[in-house]
Amino acid sequence: MKKKQLSKDPYNIVITGVGGQGNVMASRLLANMLVRKGCQVTIGETFGASQRGGSVMSHLRVSAESVWSPQIPKGRADIVAALEPVEALRVLMRYGNPGVKVLTNTRPIYPVGVIAGELDYPSPEEIRATVKELSAYAWFIAATDEAIKLGNPILGNIVMIGAIAGMGELPIAREDFREVIVSSMPAEKLDVNLKAFDIGVEKVKQ
Amino acid sequence: MMSKLIEQKEGVQYLLMGNEAIARGALEAGVSVACGYPGTPSSEIIETLSKVAKEGNLYVEWSANEKVAMEVAAAASFAGLRSLCTMKQNGVHVTSDFLLHLAASGTRGGMILVSCEDPGALSSVNEVESRYFAPMIEIPLLEPADFQEAKDMTRWAFELSEEIRNIVMVRSVTRLSHGSGNVSFGKLPDTKRQAEFKSDGPILDPDEGLVFSAPVVYKHQLQQEKIKRAREIFELSPFNTYQGPEKPELLLITCSICYLYCREAISLLGVKERVGVLKFGTTWPLPPELLKRHLSLTDNILIVEEVRPFLEEHVKILAAEMAPEIGIKTFYGKETGHFPSVGELNPDLVVSALSKILGVSSYIGMPPDYEKKAEMLTSTRTPRRDLIFCPGCPHRASLWSIHNALQMDGRRGFVCGDIGCYSMAILSPSCGFGTMKTLHSMGSGTGIASGFGKFGQFGMEQPVLTVCGDSTFYHAVIPALINAVHHAANMTLIVLDNGGTAMTGFQSHPGLTVNAMGEEVPAVDIAKICESLGVRVEIRDPFDLEETRKVINRFLEEEDGVRVLILRQICGLSPEKKAGKRYEMRVDEELCLGENCGCNRLCTRIFRCPGINWDKEKKKARIDEVICAGCGVCSFICPAEAIKREEAA
Ligand code: SF4
Ligand code: SF4
């Protein structure tokens, strides 16, 4: 029964971003939603030094019945969700394939080498074109900007989770998000989180 | 979210991080005392337990260092309680002196050491193993292979420890400790044990005698009997499993998270019918009968593990002994170059080793034309992300002043470094202005500086500085500082006191008024410790750049003995800091001279706080309000005074 809910087994999701963006929180929220639905989920992530401005990546393996390795094999991502645009490219370079679906938050965080003028950061157009070229479907969402409108940039992650749910690839819905949020956050934050989630769902449908 | 750890519901599945699963396993075993020193990837075990300390009636502590943590945990065991001690790989080396005595004296209540290692050094400055301590110190070693086992094995390790009356080592790795997966819960015990230390029985009585490693040869003998007993138990352990055909072409022998890589590789290559996997949960001492049975299945064996060939060596020794019965085997692994001998493994590396041995070439990870296209399109568009100090980090400010003071001094002075966020000062140019020139273990900066500080007699004229963090100060700097003071080394110690163990997630340490369980405790003052050693101490705010630089220059000029400067400013990530910005920042575009100012963009090119960006079109600096932490420091570095700060509302 559960098998029908996943188009592939294992289903592989990469959530990527920059240290400090709340990558770990986002991957755990999503995973908890999936576990609620009876899936076996393995998350692979590392933190520590990577929090300090480095690239951060979480691998989610979703399966009906089996525990999978916390590292996705090369070329085997099904969804890439990038909290930062250039990180989408970095992940595609190793885990991409012609069938991958990519969700990109459009707000850049410049590496220190770019700030210092030693490295170049690609233009929004270049990023768009590259992501499109390397994926089957690509969505670009101004998640951080939407979140700032809601009063807190960190909600950008929730917008992204909403967007992942909105893609319709995984057996999760708003109710699962609600349940998970209720058990992990103070009650007064519920509404704004749900709002952010809904924005994500809506954006991916547009 | 955390309270789920003491959920009673048996059999229900939860998503747990490996470290949380280890914590839950300890709770299910009825652990009473948990101690450790923070270190990635181990820290969440103690952190998780500290959050349920009250409800679970536990005593949890962040100890001053790993050796002390082990000593406190041992006391619990001597009193008949179950105890857990956690650390990262380096910690086992720190604690090894006590550990070797403990292993000889034996334990009473179940006691386990959890060592979390970091193959690939994802967040460490080494990828050394602590597994070799098990044979060296003669204690059993267990290695869980997935999240469920992390819980179950931890729980069982306490029973094993009580059965053989000695400490048991459990080894995790980053991918397990920091990975997460479904874990189904077992029962939590209803009652906890009472602590009582019995020591007036017959001298050699394991329950009521002295706790002591003498008579040495007798106790050593006893210790080896315990290991023998463990080996017998391991022969039947359900944590050692075999999956695969009756007569595989190739037998994989593996342990730890590499087990999952093996399974993945077999599934990717579709070679389930050809390959068997023998997974060891008990990696030392290996159970020989079990091994013999499996080695008899085939003549070709591939050993999959990280980082050093630990299993490989021990399996080969046993195979040599068994050769008359099982015949000659061919072993593949690190020694044959089928796996790299450094760094961590992953499913792809196992795929490639397997394909080579089995002669399978059909597997394609990424379609070659896609790979080519991806490489071409992304290589120039993915700028490197160097590690940097966080926005608002006091270390950036401190190192800025140290760097400037050394430049101004002009005698090629340098900084001996230590472990913590500030270790990034060794990076250049991205971070810390390349001021740090040596970096080894905790406290070594001060020890090394105490050496350099004595080389004046050999003509050394460079001023010697060393930096350490507050947690590190208590951990291992104190003895080194005593050494420097006693020998009148000529050096300056700068304590970068940011009010917690920031690198690993802000754990408490002896300088704080709160402990791991959130209770109020006396703080031990760094300045007073230094003063009591007769050292002159000054305290400054590193955000006051000019004053800090002046004090450092004054200290550099002094010729004799040790002086200590404490730079005190709270970590940019501390909860207190995150709550709000002190200053609203903005760049006055009129005043910003950018490339034309004499400094050539000092703020973005040299100071490099990620909160300041360079607007290429306007050719002006710009504050990114999402990233800027509002510390206000950059307003002092701009020579044109273009960066403005305003007290935040
Ligand atoms: S965690 Fe704290 S101490 Fe470490 S780099 Fe960030 S601000 Fe600095
Ligand atoms: S005030 Fe300046 S130095 Fe401080 S965080 Fe913001 S940009 Fe960085």
Short mmCIF file of C-alpha atoms in Angstrom, two decimals, chain B residues 260-640:
data_model
loop_
_atom_site.label_atom_id
_atom_site.label_comp_id
_atom_site.label_asym_id
_atom_site.label_seq_id
_atom_site.Cartn_x
_atom_site.Cartn_y
_atom_site.Cartn_z
CA LEU B 260 24.60 0.47 4.30
CA TYR B 261 27.01 1.46 1.55
CA CYS B 262 27.54 -2.23 0.80
CA ARG B 263 23.83 -2.92 0.60
CA GLU B 264 23.32 0.07 -1.65
CA ALA B 265 26.14 -0.94 -3.97
CA ILE B 266 24.84 -4.50 -4.27
CA SER B 267 21.39 -3.20 -5.10
CA LEU B 268 22.71 -0.69 -7.66
CA LEU B 269 24.76 -3.34 -9.40
CA GLY B 270 22.03 -6.00 -9.12
CA VAL B 271 24.50 -8.60 -7.85
CA LYS B 272 22.50 -9.94 -4.90
CA GLU B 273 22.85 -13.49 -6.20
CA ARG B 274 26.61 -13.30 -6.40
CA VAL B 275 27.66 -11.44 -3.26
CA GLY B 276 27.20 -12.05 0.45
CA VAL B 277 27.62 -9.54 3.25
CA LEU B 278 28.98 -10.44 6.67
CA LYS B 279 28.36 -7.48 8.92
CA PHE B 280 30.16 -7.35 12.23
CA GLY B 281 28.57 -5.42 15.05
CA THR B 282 31.21 -6.74 17.45
CA THR B 283 34.47 -5.73 15.84
CA TRP B 284 36.90 -6.55 18.62
CA PRO B 285 37.60 -9.21 19.61
CA LEU B 286 36.26 -10.93 16.49
CA PRO B 287 34.44 -14.21 17.10
CA PRO B 288 36.64 -16.78 15.28
CA GLU B 289 34.08 -19.57 14.84
CA LEU B 290 31.59 -17.25 13.22
CA LEU B 291 34.29 -15.86 10.98
CA LYS B 292 35.48 -19.33 10.05
CA ARG B 293 32.00 -20.41 8.99
CA HIS B 294 31.69 -17.46 6.67
CA LEU B 295 35.20 -17.51 5.29
CA SER B 296 34.50 -21.10 4.33
CA LEU B 297 31.75 -19.96 1.96
CA THR B 298 34.07 -18.51 -0.65
CA ASP B 299 37.68 -17.79 -1.53
CA ASN B 300 37.34 -14.11 -2.31
CA ILE B 301 36.81 -11.54 0.39
CA LEU B 302 36.42 -7.78 0.18
CA ILE B 303 36.67 -5.81 3.38
CA VAL B 304 34.76 -2.56 3.53
CA GLU B 305 35.45 -0.15 6.38
CA GLU B 306 36.70 3.32 7.22
CA VAL B 307 39.25 4.73 7.84
CA ARG B 308 42.13 2.41 8.75
CA PRO B 309 42.19 -1.29 7.80
CA PHE B 310 41.27 -2.39 11.32
CA LEU B 311 38.90 -5.23 10.46
CA GLU B 312 41.10 -6.12 7.52
CA GLU B 313 44.09 -6.69 9.78
CA HIS B 314 42.22 -8.69 12.37
CA VAL B 315 40.37 -10.82 9.84
CA LYS B 316 43.61 -11.61 8.05
CA ILE B 317 45.34 -12.70 11.26
CA LEU B 318 42.51 -15.08 12.07
CA ALA B 319 42.35 -16.32 8.47
CA ALA B 320 46.05 -17.13 8.60
CA GLU B 321 45.48 -19.19 11.72
CA MET B 322 42.54 -20.95 10.11
CA ALA B 323 44.26 -21.57 6.80
CA PRO B 324 44.79 -25.31 7.37
CA GLU B 325 41.02 -25.69 7.71
CA ILE B 326 39.60 -23.12 5.34
CA GLY B 327 42.32 -22.88 2.74
CA ILE B 328 44.03 -19.84 1.30
CA LYS B 329 41.86 -16.80 0.69
CA THR B 330 42.27 -13.75 -1.48
CA PHE B 331 41.60 -10.53 0.34
CA TYR B 332 40.65 -7.25 -1.27
CA GLY B 333 40.42 -3.97 0.57
CA LYS B 334 42.60 -1.03 1.42
CA GLU B 335 45.85 -2.96 1.21
CA THR B 336 45.09 -3.95 -2.39
CA GLY B 337 44.05 -0.43 -3.32
CA HIS B 338 40.41 -1.34 -3.91
CA PHE B 339 39.56 1.37 -1.43
CA PRO B 340 41.41 4.57 -0.66
CA SER B 341 43.33 4.38 2.59
CA VAL B 342 42.22 7.84 3.68
CA GLY B 343 38.93 9.69 3.77
CA GLU B 344 35.41 8.36 4.14
CA LEU B 345 33.68 5.81 1.96
CA ASN B 346 30.36 6.13 0.12
CA PRO B 347 28.14 3.86 -2.00
CA ASP B 348 29.95 4.86 -5.22
CA LEU B 349 33.33 3.75 -3.91
CA VAL B 350 31.87 0.38 -2.97
CA VAL B 351 30.24 0.13 -6.41
CA SER B 352 33.56 0.70 -8.10
CA ALA B 353 35.44 -1.81 -5.93
CA LEU B 354 32.73 -4.41 -6.50
CA SER B 355 32.60 -3.83 -10.25
CA LYS B 356 36.33 -4.25 -10.50
CA ILE B 357 36.39 -7.54 -8.62
CA LEU B 358 33.27 -9.00 -10.23
CA GLY B 359 34.06 -7.65 -13.66
CA VAL B 360 30.73 -5.85 -13.96
CA SER B 361 30.83 -2.78 -16.12
CA SER B 362 27.17 -2.18 -16.88
CA TYR B 363 26.52 0.25 -14.05
CA ILE B 364 26.20 3.90 -14.89
CA GLY B 365 25.78 6.38 -12.05
CA MET B 366 25.28 9.46 -14.14
CA PRO B 367 24.70 9.35 -17.90
CA PRO B 368 28.05 10.35 -19.46
CA ASP B 369 26.61 13.05 -21.72
CA TYR B 370 24.77 14.54 -18.76
CA GLU B 371 27.95 14.43 -16.71
CA LYS B 372 29.86 16.22 -19.43
CA LYS B 373 27.19 18.87 -19.77
CA ALA B 374 26.91 19.36 -16.02
CA GLU B 375 30.65 19.68 -15.68
CA MET B 376 30.83 22.21 -18.49
CA LEU B 377 27.91 24.30 -17.32
CA THR B 378 28.64 24.36 -13.62
CA SER B 379 32.42 24.42 -13.30
CA THR B 380 32.75 28.16 -13.75
CA ARG B 381 29.46 28.97 -12.08
CA THR B 382 29.94 27.47 -8.65
CA PRO B 383 32.25 29.76 -6.72
CA ARG B 384 33.95 28.05 -3.77
CA ARG B 385 32.48 28.61 -0.34
CA ASP B 386 35.28 29.11 2.12
CA LEU B 387 34.70 28.71 5.80
CA ILE B 388 34.39 32.03 7.54
CA PHE B 389 33.61 33.50 10.90
CA CYS B 390 29.90 34.17 11.30
CA PRO B 391 28.58 37.70 10.94
CA GLY B 392 29.00 39.39 14.30
CA CYS B 393 31.65 36.89 15.39
CA PRO B 394 33.95 38.32 18.06
CA HIS B 395 36.85 36.28 16.70
CA ARG B 396 36.95 38.27 13.48
CA ALA B 397 37.33 41.41 15.52
CA SER B 398 39.92 39.86 17.87
CA LEU B 399 42.03 38.49 15.05
CA TRP B 400 41.78 41.77 13.17
CA SER B 401 43.36 43.50 16.16
CA ILE B 402 45.92 40.76 16.71
CA HIS B 403 46.86 40.89 13.03
CA ASN B 404 47.17 44.65 13.05
CA ALA B 405 49.17 44.66 16.26
CA LEU B 406 51.61 42.11 14.83
CA GLN B 407 51.97 44.14 11.64
CA MET B 408 52.59 47.30 13.59
CA ASP B 409 55.10 45.55 15.81
CA GLY B 410 57.00 44.46 12.73
CA ARG B 411 59.13 41.69 14.24
CA ARG B 412 57.38 38.81 12.45
CA GLY B 413 55.45 37.77 15.52
CA PHE B 414 52.99 34.92 15.14
CA VAL B 415 50.12 33.11 16.82
CA CYS B 416 50.18 29.52 18.04
CA GLY B 417 46.66 28.26 17.73
CA ASP B 418 44.22 25.95 19.34
CA ILE B 419 40.98 24.07 18.66
CA GLY B 420 37.73 25.98 18.32
CA CYS B 421 35.97 28.27 15.85
CA TYR B 422 39.05 30.47 15.98
CA SER B 423 41.08 27.62 14.43
CA MET B 424 39.80 29.07 11.18
CA ALA B 425 42.35 31.84 11.75
CA ILE B 426 44.79 29.45 10.13
CA LEU B 427 42.95 29.94 6.83
CA SER B 428 44.14 32.66 4.56
CA PRO B 429 42.93 34.89 3.15
CA SER B 430 39.30 33.98 3.78
CA CYS B 431 39.30 34.00 7.51
CA GLY B 432 41.23 35.29 10.49
CA PHE B 433 43.79 37.08 8.30
CA GLY B 434 46.11 34.05 8.37
CA THR B 435 47.41 35.00 11.79
CA MET B 436 47.54 31.48 13.18
CA LYS B 437 50.61 29.45 12.29
CA THR B 438 50.35 26.25 14.34
CA LEU B 439 47.32 24.15 15.18
CA HIS B 440 47.31 20.82 16.99
CA SER B 441 45.34 19.51 19.94
CA MET B 442 43.38 21.31 22.62
CA GLY B 443 45.73 23.40 24.75
CA SER B 444 48.73 22.79 22.52
CA GLY B 445 48.90 26.40 21.35
CA THR B 446 49.86 27.44 24.85
CA GLY B 447 52.25 24.52 25.30
CA ILE B 448 53.99 25.26 22.03
CA ALA B 449 54.15 28.98 22.81
CA SER B 450 55.67 28.15 26.16
CA GLY B 451 58.44 26.44 24.18
CA PHE B 452 58.90 29.21 21.63
CA GLY B 453 58.94 31.67 24.52
CA LYS B 454 62.18 30.16 25.77
CA PHE B 455 64.17 30.35 22.56
CA GLY B 456 65.53 33.86 23.08
CA GLN B 457 68.83 32.25 24.08
CA PHE B 458 69.03 30.83 20.57
CA GLY B 459 68.47 34.19 18.99
CA MET B 460 64.72 34.04 18.47
CA GLU B 461 63.42 37.58 18.45
CA GLN B 462 59.90 37.08 17.16
CA PRO B 463 57.18 37.86 19.66
CA VAL B 464 55.08 34.80 20.55
CA LEU B 465 51.31 34.88 20.92
CA THR B 466 48.86 32.13 21.58
CA VAL B 467 45.09 32.09 21.51
CA CYS B 468 42.61 29.74 23.13
CA GLY B 469 38.90 29.72 23.72
CA ASP B 470 37.20 29.71 27.10
CA SER B 471 36.22 26.04 27.03
CA THR B 472 39.67 25.07 25.82
CA PHE B 473 41.21 27.07 28.66
CA TYR B 474 39.65 24.73 31.21
CA HIS B 475 40.19 21.67 29.05
CA ALA B 476 43.93 21.71 28.59
CA VAL B 477 45.41 25.20 28.67
CA ILE B 478 45.78 25.42 32.44
CA PRO B 479 48.68 22.91 32.77
CA ALA B 480 50.40 24.44 29.73
CA LEU B 481 49.99 27.91 31.21
CA ILE B 482 51.42 26.73 34.53
CA ASN B 483 54.39 25.38 32.60
CA ALA B 484 54.89 28.68 30.81
CA VAL B 485 54.64 30.70 34.00
CA HIS B 486 56.93 28.43 35.96
CA HIS B 487 59.60 28.55 33.28
CA ALA B 488 59.19 32.27 32.66
CA ALA B 489 58.49 31.80 28.98
CA ASN B 490 58.16 35.10 27.17
CA MET B 491 54.69 34.97 25.63
CA THR B 492 51.23 36.47 25.48
CA LEU B 493 48.14 34.32 25.91
CA ILE B 494 44.94 35.74 24.50
CA VAL B 495 41.81 34.03 25.75
CA LEU B 496 39.01 34.48 23.23
CA ASP B 497 36.18 34.23 25.72
CA ASN B 498 32.88 34.06 23.88
CA GLY B 499 30.91 32.58 26.73
CA GLY B 500 30.47 28.94 25.73
CA THR B 501 31.70 26.09 23.60
CA ALA B 502 30.62 27.76 20.37
CA MET B 503 32.16 25.41 17.82
CA THR B 504 30.09 22.43 18.86
CA GLY B 505 26.82 24.19 19.62
CA PHE B 506 27.30 26.25 22.74
CA GLN B 507 27.63 23.70 25.50
CA SER B 508 28.30 24.82 29.05
CA HIS B 509 31.78 24.81 30.61
CA PRO B 510 33.24 25.60 34.03
CA GLY B 511 33.26 29.34 33.34
CA LEU B 512 29.49 29.57 33.23
CA THR B 513 26.90 29.82 35.98
CA VAL B 514 24.75 27.12 34.48
CA ASN B 515 25.51 23.42 33.92
CA ALA B 516 24.42 20.89 31.30
CA MET B 517 21.14 20.28 33.12
CA GLY B 518 20.32 23.97 33.35
CA GLU B 519 21.03 24.21 37.07
CA GLU B 520 22.79 27.14 38.65
CA VAL B 521 26.40 26.37 39.52
CA PRO B 522 29.45 28.38 40.62
CA ALA B 523 31.48 29.79 37.73
CA VAL B 524 35.24 29.40 37.78
CA ASP B 525 36.79 32.67 36.70
CA ILE B 526 39.55 32.58 34.08
CA ALA B 527 41.05 35.89 35.16
CA LYS B 528 41.30 34.79 38.79
CA ILE B 529 42.95 31.52 37.84
CA CYS B 530 45.57 33.41 35.84
CA GLU B 531 46.07 35.96 38.60
CA SER B 532 46.56 33.19 41.12
CA LEU B 533 49.48 32.03 38.98
CA GLY B 534 51.01 35.46 39.37
CA VAL B 535 50.25 36.46 35.79
CA ARG B 536 49.17 39.96 34.86
CA VAL B 537 45.72 39.86 33.32
CA GLU B 538 43.77 42.45 31.40
CA ILE B 539 40.25 42.15 30.06
CA ARG B 540 38.94 43.97 27.00
CA ASP B 541 36.00 43.99 24.61
CA PRO B 542 37.29 42.83 21.20
CA PHE B 543 34.66 44.99 19.53
CA ASP B 544 36.66 47.96 20.78
CA LEU B 545 39.23 47.49 18.03
CA GLU B 546 41.57 50.35 18.79
CA GLU B 547 41.87 49.68 22.51
CA THR B 548 42.38 45.96 21.92
CA ARG B 549 45.13 46.61 19.41
CA LYS B 550 46.88 48.98 21.81
CA VAL B 551 46.91 46.49 24.67
CA ILE B 552 48.27 43.76 22.41
CA ASN B 553 51.05 46.03 21.17
CA ARG B 554 51.92 46.92 24.74
CA PHE B 555 52.04 43.23 25.66
CA LEU B 556 54.17 42.38 22.63
CA GLU B 557 56.80 44.83 23.77
CA GLU B 558 57.17 43.28 27.16
CA GLU B 559 60.19 41.05 27.45
CA ASP B 560 59.72 38.70 30.35
CA GLY B 561 57.28 36.08 31.42
CA VAL B 562 53.67 35.51 30.60
CA ARG B 563 50.81 38.00 30.26
CA VAL B 564 47.19 37.19 29.59
CA LEU B 565 44.64 39.24 27.71
CA ILE B 566 41.04 38.11 27.96
CA LEU B 567 38.95 39.32 25.04
CA ARG B 568 35.40 38.92 26.19
CA GLN B 569 32.43 39.19 23.84
CA ILE B 570 29.63 36.74 23.39
CA CYS B 571 29.46 34.39 20.35
CA GLY B 572 27.50 35.67 17.35
CA LEU B 573 25.34 32.55 17.40
CA SER B 574 24.51 32.58 21.10
CA PRO B 575 20.78 32.68 21.80
CA GLU B 576 21.17 36.02 23.53
CA LYS B 577 22.82 37.54 20.48
CA LYS B 578 20.43 36.09 17.98
CA ALA B 579 17.48 37.66 19.72
CA GLY B 580 18.20 41.07 18.29
CA LYS B 581 20.64 43.37 16.56
CA ARG B 582 22.50 45.88 18.68
CA TYR B 583 22.96 48.25 15.73
CA GLU B 584 21.17 48.98 12.50
CA MET B 585 23.87 49.34 9.89
CA ARG B 586 23.97 51.14 6.60
CA VAL B 587 26.55 52.34 4.12
CA ASP B 588 26.49 56.01 3.23
CA GLU B 589 26.91 55.79 -0.53
CA GLU B 590 28.16 59.34 -0.73
CA LEU B 591 31.03 58.59 1.61
CA CYS B 592 31.88 55.10 0.39
CA LEU B 593 34.89 55.45 -1.92
CA GLY B 594 35.02 51.78 -2.86
CA GLU B 595 37.90 50.91 -5.13
CA ASN B 596 39.04 54.49 -5.09
CA CYS B 597 39.65 54.75 -1.41
CA GLY B 598 43.23 54.23 -0.35
CA CYS B 599 42.27 50.93 1.24
CA ASN B 600 40.82 49.48 -1.96
CA ARG B 601 37.67 48.15 -0.32
CA LEU B 602 39.07 47.28 3.07
CA CYS B 603 35.65 46.15 4.31
CA THR B 604 34.84 43.55 1.68
CA ARG B 605 38.31 42.65 0.46
CA ILE B 606 40.12 42.28 3.77
CA PHE B 607 37.77 42.42 6.76
CA ARG B 608 35.33 40.12 4.97
CA CYS B 609 32.33 40.02 7.23
CA PRO B 610 29.64 38.31 5.13
CA GLY B 611 27.17 40.96 6.26
CA ILE B 612 28.87 43.49 3.97
CA ASN B 613 28.55 42.96 0.24
CA TRP B 614 30.16 44.62 -2.68
CA ASP B 615 27.63 46.07 -5.08
CA LYS B 616 29.39 45.63 -8.40
CA GLU B 617 27.13 47.95 -10.36
CA LYS B 618 27.15 50.86 -7.97
CA LYS B 619 30.73 50.17 -6.95
CA LYS B 620 29.76 50.71 -3.34
CA ALA B 621 29.67 48.55 -0.24
CA ARG B 622 26.23 47.51 0.93
CA ILE B 623 24.93 45.90 4.12
CA ASP B 624 22.88 42.75 3.63
CA GLU B 625 20.28 43.16 6.33
CA VAL B 626 19.36 39.46 6.35
CA ILE B 627 22.92 38.44 7.12
CA CYS B 628 24.31 41.34 9.18
CA ALA B 629 24.19 40.59 12.91
CA GLY B 630 24.40 44.25 13.86
CA CYS B 631 27.58 44.07 15.93
CA GLY B 632 28.71 47.46 14.67
CA VAL B 633 32.39 46.55 14.32
CA CYS B 634 32.71 47.33 10.63
CA SER B 635 31.88 50.96 11.30
CA PHE B 636 35.33 51.29 12.89
CA ILE B 637 37.26 49.74 10.06
CA CYS B 638 36.09 52.00 7.25
CA PRO B 639 38.68 54.75 6.86
CA ALA B 640 36.12 56.94 5.07
#
